Coordinates of C-alpha atoms in Angstrom, one line a residue:
X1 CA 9.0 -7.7 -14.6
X2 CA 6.4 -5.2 -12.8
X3 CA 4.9 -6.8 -9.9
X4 CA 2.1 -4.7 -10.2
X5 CA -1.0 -5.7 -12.3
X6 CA -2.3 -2.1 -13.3
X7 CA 0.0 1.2 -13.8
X8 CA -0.5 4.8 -14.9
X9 CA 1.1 3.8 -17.9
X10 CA -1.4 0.9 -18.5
X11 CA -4.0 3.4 -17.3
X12 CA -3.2 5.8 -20.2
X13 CA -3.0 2.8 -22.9
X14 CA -6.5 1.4 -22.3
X15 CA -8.2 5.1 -22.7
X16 CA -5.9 5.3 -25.8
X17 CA -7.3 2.0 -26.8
X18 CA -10.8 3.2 -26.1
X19 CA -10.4 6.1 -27.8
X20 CA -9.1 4.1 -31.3
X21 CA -11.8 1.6 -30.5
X22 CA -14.6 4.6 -30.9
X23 CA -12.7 6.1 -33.7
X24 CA -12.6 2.7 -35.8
X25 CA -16.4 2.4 -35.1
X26 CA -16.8 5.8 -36.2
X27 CA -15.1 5.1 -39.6
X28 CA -16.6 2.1 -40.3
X29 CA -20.2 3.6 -39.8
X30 CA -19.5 6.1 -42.3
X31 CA -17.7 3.6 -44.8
X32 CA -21.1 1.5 -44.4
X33 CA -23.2 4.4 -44.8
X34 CA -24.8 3.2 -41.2
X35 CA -25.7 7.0 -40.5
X36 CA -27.2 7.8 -43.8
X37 CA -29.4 4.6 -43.0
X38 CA -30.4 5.5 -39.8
X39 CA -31.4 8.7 -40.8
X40 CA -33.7 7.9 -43.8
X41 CA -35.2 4.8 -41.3
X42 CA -35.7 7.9 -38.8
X43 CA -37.8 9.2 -41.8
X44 CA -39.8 6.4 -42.8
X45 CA -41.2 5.8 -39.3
X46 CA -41.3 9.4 -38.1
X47 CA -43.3 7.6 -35.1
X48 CA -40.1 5.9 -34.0
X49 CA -38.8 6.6 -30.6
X50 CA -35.5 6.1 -31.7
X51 CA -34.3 9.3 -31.1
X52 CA -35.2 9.3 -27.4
X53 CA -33.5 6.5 -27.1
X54 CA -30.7 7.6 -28.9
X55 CA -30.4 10.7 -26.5
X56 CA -30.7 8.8 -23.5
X57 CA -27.9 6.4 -24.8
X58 CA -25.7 9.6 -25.4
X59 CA -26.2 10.8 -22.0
X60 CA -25.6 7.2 -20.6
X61 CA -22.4 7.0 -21.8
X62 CA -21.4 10.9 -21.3
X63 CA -22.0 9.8 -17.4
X64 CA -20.2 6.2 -17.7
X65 CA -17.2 8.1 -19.2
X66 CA -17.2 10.3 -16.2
X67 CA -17.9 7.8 -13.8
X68 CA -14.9 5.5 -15.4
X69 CA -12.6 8.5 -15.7
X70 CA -12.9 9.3 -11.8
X71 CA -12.5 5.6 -10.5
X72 CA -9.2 5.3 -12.9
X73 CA -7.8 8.6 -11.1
X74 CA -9.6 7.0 -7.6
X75 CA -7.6 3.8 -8.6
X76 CA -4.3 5.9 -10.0
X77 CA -4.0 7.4 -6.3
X78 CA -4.4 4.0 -4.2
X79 CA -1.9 2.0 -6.4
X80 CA 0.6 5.1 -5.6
X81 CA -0.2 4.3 -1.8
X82 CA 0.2 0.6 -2.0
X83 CA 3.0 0.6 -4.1
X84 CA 5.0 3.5 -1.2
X85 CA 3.3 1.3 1.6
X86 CA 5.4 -2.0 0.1
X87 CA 8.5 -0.4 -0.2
X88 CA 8.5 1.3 3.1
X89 CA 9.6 -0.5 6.7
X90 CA 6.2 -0.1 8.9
X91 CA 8.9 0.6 12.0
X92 CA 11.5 3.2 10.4
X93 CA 9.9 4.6 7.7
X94 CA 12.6 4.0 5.4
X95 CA 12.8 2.0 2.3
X96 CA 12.4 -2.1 2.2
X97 CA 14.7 -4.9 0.9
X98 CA 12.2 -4.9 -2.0
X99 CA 12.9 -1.0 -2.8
X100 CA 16.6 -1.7 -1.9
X101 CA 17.3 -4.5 -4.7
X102 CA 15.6 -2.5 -6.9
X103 CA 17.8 0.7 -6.4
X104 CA 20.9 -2.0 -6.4
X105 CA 20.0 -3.3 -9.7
X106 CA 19.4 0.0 -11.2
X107 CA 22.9 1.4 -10.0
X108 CA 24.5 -1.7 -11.3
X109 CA 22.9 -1.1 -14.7
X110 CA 23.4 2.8 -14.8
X111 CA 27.3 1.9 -13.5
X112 CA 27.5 -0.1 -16.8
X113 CA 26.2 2.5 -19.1
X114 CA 28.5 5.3 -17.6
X115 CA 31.7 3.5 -15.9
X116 CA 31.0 5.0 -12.9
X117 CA 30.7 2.9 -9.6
X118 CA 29.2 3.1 -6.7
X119 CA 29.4 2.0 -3.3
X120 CA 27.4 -0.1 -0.1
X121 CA 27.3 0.6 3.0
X122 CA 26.1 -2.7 5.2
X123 CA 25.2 -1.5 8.8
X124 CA 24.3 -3.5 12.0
X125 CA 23.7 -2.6 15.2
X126 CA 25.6 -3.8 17.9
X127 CA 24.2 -6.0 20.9
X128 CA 20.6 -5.3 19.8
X129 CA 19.3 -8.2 20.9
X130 CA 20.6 -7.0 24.6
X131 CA 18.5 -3.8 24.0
X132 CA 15.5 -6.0 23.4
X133 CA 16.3 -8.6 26.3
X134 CA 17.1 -5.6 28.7
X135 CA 14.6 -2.6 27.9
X136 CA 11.6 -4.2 25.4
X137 CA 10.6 -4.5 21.9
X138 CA 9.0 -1.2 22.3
X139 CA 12.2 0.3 23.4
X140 CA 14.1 -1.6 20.5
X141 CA 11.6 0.0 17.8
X142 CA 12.4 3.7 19.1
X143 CA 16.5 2.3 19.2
X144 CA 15.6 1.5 14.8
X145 CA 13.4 4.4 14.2
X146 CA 16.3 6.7 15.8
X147 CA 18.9 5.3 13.9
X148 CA 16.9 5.6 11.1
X149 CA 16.4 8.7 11.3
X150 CA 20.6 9.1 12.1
X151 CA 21.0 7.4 8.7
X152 CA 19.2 10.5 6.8
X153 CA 20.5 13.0 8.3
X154 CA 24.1 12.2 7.9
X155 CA 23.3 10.2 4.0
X156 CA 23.0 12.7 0.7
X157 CA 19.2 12.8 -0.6
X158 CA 20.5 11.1 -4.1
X159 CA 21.5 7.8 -1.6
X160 CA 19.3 5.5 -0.8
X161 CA 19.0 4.7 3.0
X162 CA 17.3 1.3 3.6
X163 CA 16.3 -1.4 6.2
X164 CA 18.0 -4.5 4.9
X165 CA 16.0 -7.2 7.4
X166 CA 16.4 -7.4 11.5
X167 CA 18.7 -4.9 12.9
X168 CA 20.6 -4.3 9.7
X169 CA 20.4 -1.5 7.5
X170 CA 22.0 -0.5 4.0
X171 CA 23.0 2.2 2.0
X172 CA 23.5 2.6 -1.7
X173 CA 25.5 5.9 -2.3
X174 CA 25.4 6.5 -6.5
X175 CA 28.9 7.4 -8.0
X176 CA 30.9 6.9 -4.8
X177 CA 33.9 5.2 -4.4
X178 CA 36.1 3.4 -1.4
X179 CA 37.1 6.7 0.4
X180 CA 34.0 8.6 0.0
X181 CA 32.2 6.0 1.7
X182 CA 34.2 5.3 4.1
X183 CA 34.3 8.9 5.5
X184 CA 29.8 8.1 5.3
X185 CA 30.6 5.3 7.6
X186 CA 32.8 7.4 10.0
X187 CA 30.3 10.4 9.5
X188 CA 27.4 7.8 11.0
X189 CA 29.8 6.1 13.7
X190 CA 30.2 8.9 15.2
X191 CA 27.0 10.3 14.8
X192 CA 25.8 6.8 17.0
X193 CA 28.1 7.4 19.3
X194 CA 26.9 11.4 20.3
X195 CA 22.8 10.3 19.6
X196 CA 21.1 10.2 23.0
X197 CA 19.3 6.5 22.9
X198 CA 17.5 6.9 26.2
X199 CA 16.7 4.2 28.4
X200 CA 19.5 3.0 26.4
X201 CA 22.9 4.5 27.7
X202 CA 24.5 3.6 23.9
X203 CA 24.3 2.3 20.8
X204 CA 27.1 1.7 18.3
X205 CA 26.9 0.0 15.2
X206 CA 29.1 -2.3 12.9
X207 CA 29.6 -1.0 9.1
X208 CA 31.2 -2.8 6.3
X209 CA 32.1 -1.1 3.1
X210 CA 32.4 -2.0 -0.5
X211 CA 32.7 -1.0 -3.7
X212 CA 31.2 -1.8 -7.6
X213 CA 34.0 -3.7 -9.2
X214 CA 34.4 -4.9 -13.1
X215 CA 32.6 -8.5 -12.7
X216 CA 30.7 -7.8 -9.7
X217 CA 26.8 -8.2 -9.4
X218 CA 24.4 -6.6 -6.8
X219 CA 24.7 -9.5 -4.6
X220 CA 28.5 -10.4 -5.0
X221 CA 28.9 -6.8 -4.4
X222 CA 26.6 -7.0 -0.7
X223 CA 27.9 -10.1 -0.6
X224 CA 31.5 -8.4 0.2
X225 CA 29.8 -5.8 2.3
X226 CA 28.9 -8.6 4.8
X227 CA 32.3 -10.1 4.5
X228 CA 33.8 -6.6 5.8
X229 CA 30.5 -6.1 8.3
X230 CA 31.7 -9.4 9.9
X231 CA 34.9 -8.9 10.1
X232 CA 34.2 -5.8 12.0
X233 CA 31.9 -7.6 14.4
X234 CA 34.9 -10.1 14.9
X235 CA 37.7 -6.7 15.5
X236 CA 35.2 -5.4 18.3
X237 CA 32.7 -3.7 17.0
X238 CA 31.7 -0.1 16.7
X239 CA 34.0 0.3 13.7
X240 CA 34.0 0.5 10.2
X241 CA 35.6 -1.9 7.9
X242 CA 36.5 -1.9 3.7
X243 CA 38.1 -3.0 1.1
X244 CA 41.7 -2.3 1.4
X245 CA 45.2 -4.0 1.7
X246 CA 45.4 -2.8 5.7
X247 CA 42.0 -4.3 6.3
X248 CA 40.8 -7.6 4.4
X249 CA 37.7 -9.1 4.9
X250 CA 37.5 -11.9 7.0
X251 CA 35.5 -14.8 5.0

């Protein structure tokens, strides 16, 4: 269901609607002979100032369509905003949980239609807390808007890169499977591990892996994500963990 009350789609149906509304009050003038009526009462009281106020009517609603046409494109442009401001993270800039279910449900569904699967990547950063207790929350917002940014550059622009709540992140990489994303998750590791952090001397991160299987859904399948993220927390950290018979996750 759209959370949203008004669209560009709904937008463009009510000026179609106004549009049929005018045209069936057009027809059904002329069926009735309305204009032939008016005219020959325009006639018969040729004192009238009907027609004045016939031109001033046409006028008036040349200038209410114009004024209604540039508050729906006023109104077009702020829903855009509002809708990229609620699926954005005020700190990294990257997309939300909201945006992130979304783009989970729509890979389960286009998984479905093609057999293809994809993968999740479930990230967390390691000691965090310890950056915040040691160096500030101002210094832990430039430690997520720097590994942010590490996520984009090392993800493909197709994936979508997002902060899943806290100092977790996640991303959804379309038509992936197990080894593809697990070379992602070494890509990044080491990426964290040569990203200057300063006033922090390091920062490593935590990364479980998974994969779309037959009968999974989008939350069985982050579900097992956060089976394999734990199970790397519990190995030590700073590595990446998924699905395979050398490396089960820990429940």
């Amino acid at each position: 269901m759209n959370p949203w009350p008004f669209s560009a789609r709904r937008i463009r149906k009510e000026l179609i609607l106004i549009l049929l509304l005018n045209l069936i009050c057009y027809l059904l003038f002329s069926r009735l002979d309305l204009f032939e009526k008016l005219d020959l009462w325009l006639h018969q009281h040729p004192s009238s100032q009907l027609d004045e106020v016939l031109l001033v009517s046409f006028t008036l609603a040349l200038s209410m369509t114009w004024f209604a046409i540039r508050r729906l494109r006023e109104a077009r442009h702020l829903l855009k905003a509002l809708r990229r401001q609620a699926e954005r993270d005020d700190i990294t800039g990257l997309a939300n949980r909201r945006h992130a279910n979304q783009a989970l449900l729509r890979e389960s569904e286009r998984s479905g239609r093609s057999g293809r699967r994809y993968s999740v990547l479930l990230l967390d950063l390691d000691h965090f807390k310890h950056i915040n207790d040691s160096h500030g929350h101002l210094v832990g917002d430039m430690v997520l808007q720097r590994f942010g940014l590490a996520l984009r550059q090392r993800s493909r622009q197709l994936d979508t890169v997002a902060r899943w709540g806290g100092e977790e992140f996640i991303i959804i990489c379309p038509e992936t499977e197990q080894e593809g994303a697990r070379v992602l998750a070494e890509n990044i590791a080491k990426l964290l591990r040569e990203t200057d952090f300063s006033p922090v001397q390091s920062v490593t991160a935590s990364i479980g892996v998974a994969t779309l299987a037959d009968d999974d859904t989008p939350d069985s399948l982050v579900h097992r994500a956060d089976m394999h993220l734990y199970a790397a927390k519990q190995a030590g950290r700073d590595r990446v963990i998924g699905e395979g018979p050398s490396e089960p996750p820990q429940a």
